[in-house]
Amino acid sequence: SRAHGLEGAFRELYELYRDRVYNVCYRITGNGTDALDASQETFGILFRKIVGFRFESRFSSWVYRIAVNTSIDLKRRANARSAASLEALQASQESRGNRLELPDEVIEAPADTACRHELEEEVQQAILRLSPKMRVITVLRYVQGLSYEQIGESLEISLGTVKSRLYR
């Protein structure tokens, strides 16, 4: 049936994009719980709106745009519910131990693992100190590896704006 075929195709898209979507959501929201919520919301939106996608932009750009907007909206809603400062959010993140665990390609010595985790944490804390606009563009460029053109398409901004924000 057509509905069954659509579900199968959507499952393939989910498998293809779930890690990338989670990674973007994690870097923008700053913790695993919110990243999971934003990821689920992203795929819910994709599933509801996929029939209307017109291929006027790259599909991946559309996915990133939804993930970015969903993450920002989730953070905005969370901030509206709670006037917690960024420091309090970071402290709660650290106390829960939420961190993006990347699979090890090779077995690392404990000291190397500790250094890598420390660097990951420093990078994440630096990203969280950026304004939302700068955070999003930094994540898409340096974490996801998108080209300037893909970033512009995902965020619906000009190439010049992409370049100036990255320069800043």
XYZ file of C-alpha atoms in Angstrom:
168
model
C 0.000 0.000 0.000
C 1.024 3.640 -0.527
C 0.965 4.397 3.220
C 3.180 1.389 3.953
C 5.600 2.498 1.201
C 5.740 6.015 2.644
C 6.500 4.617 6.111
C 9.311 2.461 4.697
C 10.808 5.422 2.844
C 10.523 7.607 5.931
C 12.228 4.907 8.025
C 15.160 4.996 5.576
C 15.355 8.792 5.849
C 15.251 8.489 9.634
C 18.144 6.000 9.609
C 20.108 8.270 7.277
C 19.606 11.516 9.234
C 18.984 10.570 12.873
C 22.619 10.868 14.044
C 23.174 14.149 12.189
C 19.912 15.607 13.496
C 20.702 14.526 17.077
C 24.202 16.024 16.823
C 22.868 19.404 15.642
C 20.160 19.376 18.325
C 22.685 18.416 21.021
C 25.119 21.166 20.109
C 22.379 23.802 20.080
C 20.440 22.711 23.179
C 23.509 21.694 25.184
C 22.196 18.472 26.720
C 21.086 14.993 25.758
C 17.536 15.159 27.098
C 16.642 18.312 25.165
C 18.494 17.008 22.099
C 16.353 13.841 22.108
C 13.186 15.918 22.484
C 14.237 18.249 19.651
C 15.219 15.285 17.444
C 11.854 13.602 17.970
C 10.065 16.855 17.255
C 12.175 17.346 14.100
C 11.229 13.939 12.715
C 7.589 14.496 13.648
C 7.594 17.713 11.617
C 9.403 16.001 8.744
C 6.875 13.164 8.674
C 3.930 15.585 8.664
C 5.384 17.918 6.020
C 7.399 15.611 3.755
C 4.611 15.317 1.206
C 4.765 19.092 0.716
C 8.552 19.217 0.145
C 9.082 20.791 -3.294
C 12.823 20.123 -3.840
C 13.485 23.835 -4.304
C 16.414 23.327 -1.923
C 18.487 20.300 -0.937
C 16.559 17.853 1.214
C 19.424 17.830 3.739
C 19.214 21.638 4.020
C 15.515 21.345 4.788
C 16.216 18.719 7.472
C 18.901 20.893 9.091
C 16.613 23.945 9.000
C 13.892 22.051 10.841
C 16.376 20.630 13.384
C 17.884 24.078 14.038
C 14.507 25.797 14.396
C 13.145 23.029 16.612
C 16.208 23.180 18.886
C 16.050 26.953 19.186
C 12.289 26.836 19.876
C 12.791 24.169 22.530
C 15.483 26.242 24.255
C 13.291 29.349 24.044
C 10.349 27.497 25.628
C 12.605 26.095 28.344
C 13.997 29.564 29.077
C 10.497 31.007 29.244
C 9.489 28.356 31.811
C 12.593 28.857 33.866
C 14.737 31.954 34.317
C 17.776 29.731 34.947
C 21.026 31.315 33.855
C 23.337 29.713 31.298
C 25.676 28.815 34.168
C 22.887 26.920 35.938
C 22.035 25.068 32.739
C 25.683 24.131 32.263
C 26.004 23.029 35.897
C 22.926 20.814 35.640
C 24.253 19.377 32.374
C 27.542 18.528 34.062
C 25.854 17.045 37.144
C 23.712 14.767 34.944
C 26.798 13.810 32.974
C 25.126 14.466 29.608
C 27.748 14.427 26.923
C 27.865 13.378 23.308
C 29.654 10.055 23.283
C 31.350 9.383 19.987
C 32.169 5.743 19.189
C 35.876 5.048 19.442
C 37.402 3.965 16.150
C 40.382 2.532 18.008
C 40.961 1.550 21.608
C 42.390 4.563 23.437
C 44.568 4.664 26.491
C 42.635 5.966 29.533
C 44.640 9.220 29.550
C 43.868 9.787 25.853
C 40.171 9.107 26.468
C 40.151 11.566 29.375
C 41.871 14.237 27.250
C 39.433 13.714 24.371
C 36.410 13.950 26.697
C 37.862 17.062 28.318
C 38.378 18.671 24.895
C 34.830 17.713 23.788
C 33.467 19.307 26.957
C 35.515 22.486 26.423
C 34.328 22.742 22.821
C 30.689 22.225 23.875
C 30.983 24.843 26.634
C 32.512 27.302 24.145
C 29.658 26.648 21.690
C 27.100 27.250 24.452
C 28.651 30.662 25.199
C 27.904 31.847 21.643
C 24.691 33.679 20.773
C 22.054 31.385 19.205
C 22.771 32.739 15.674
C 26.509 32.189 16.046
C 26.018 28.810 17.739
C 23.904 27.491 14.868
C 26.283 28.617 12.142
C 29.320 27.281 14.042
C 27.694 23.874 14.551
C 26.649 23.559 10.910
C 30.108 24.533 9.630
C 32.571 23.019 12.081
C 30.629 20.118 13.610
C 28.509 19.036 10.629
C 30.989 20.148 7.960
C 28.440 21.909 5.747
C 29.649 24.171 2.951
C 28.906 27.911 3.074
C 26.272 27.353 0.368
C 24.572 24.559 2.332
C 24.541 26.709 5.474
C 23.000 29.623 3.590
C 20.361 27.320 2.150
C 19.625 25.664 5.505
C 19.273 28.958 7.359
C 17.824 30.892 4.407
C 20.511 33.580 4.636
C 22.881 35.007 2.025
C 26.381 33.716 1.379
C 27.756 37.070 2.586
C 25.898 36.722 5.907
C 27.274 33.183 6.336
C 30.826 34.401 5.720
C 30.551 37.443 8.009
C 29.073 35.431 10.894
C 31.759 32.762 10.584
C 34.434 35.440 10.449
C 33.060 36.954 13.662
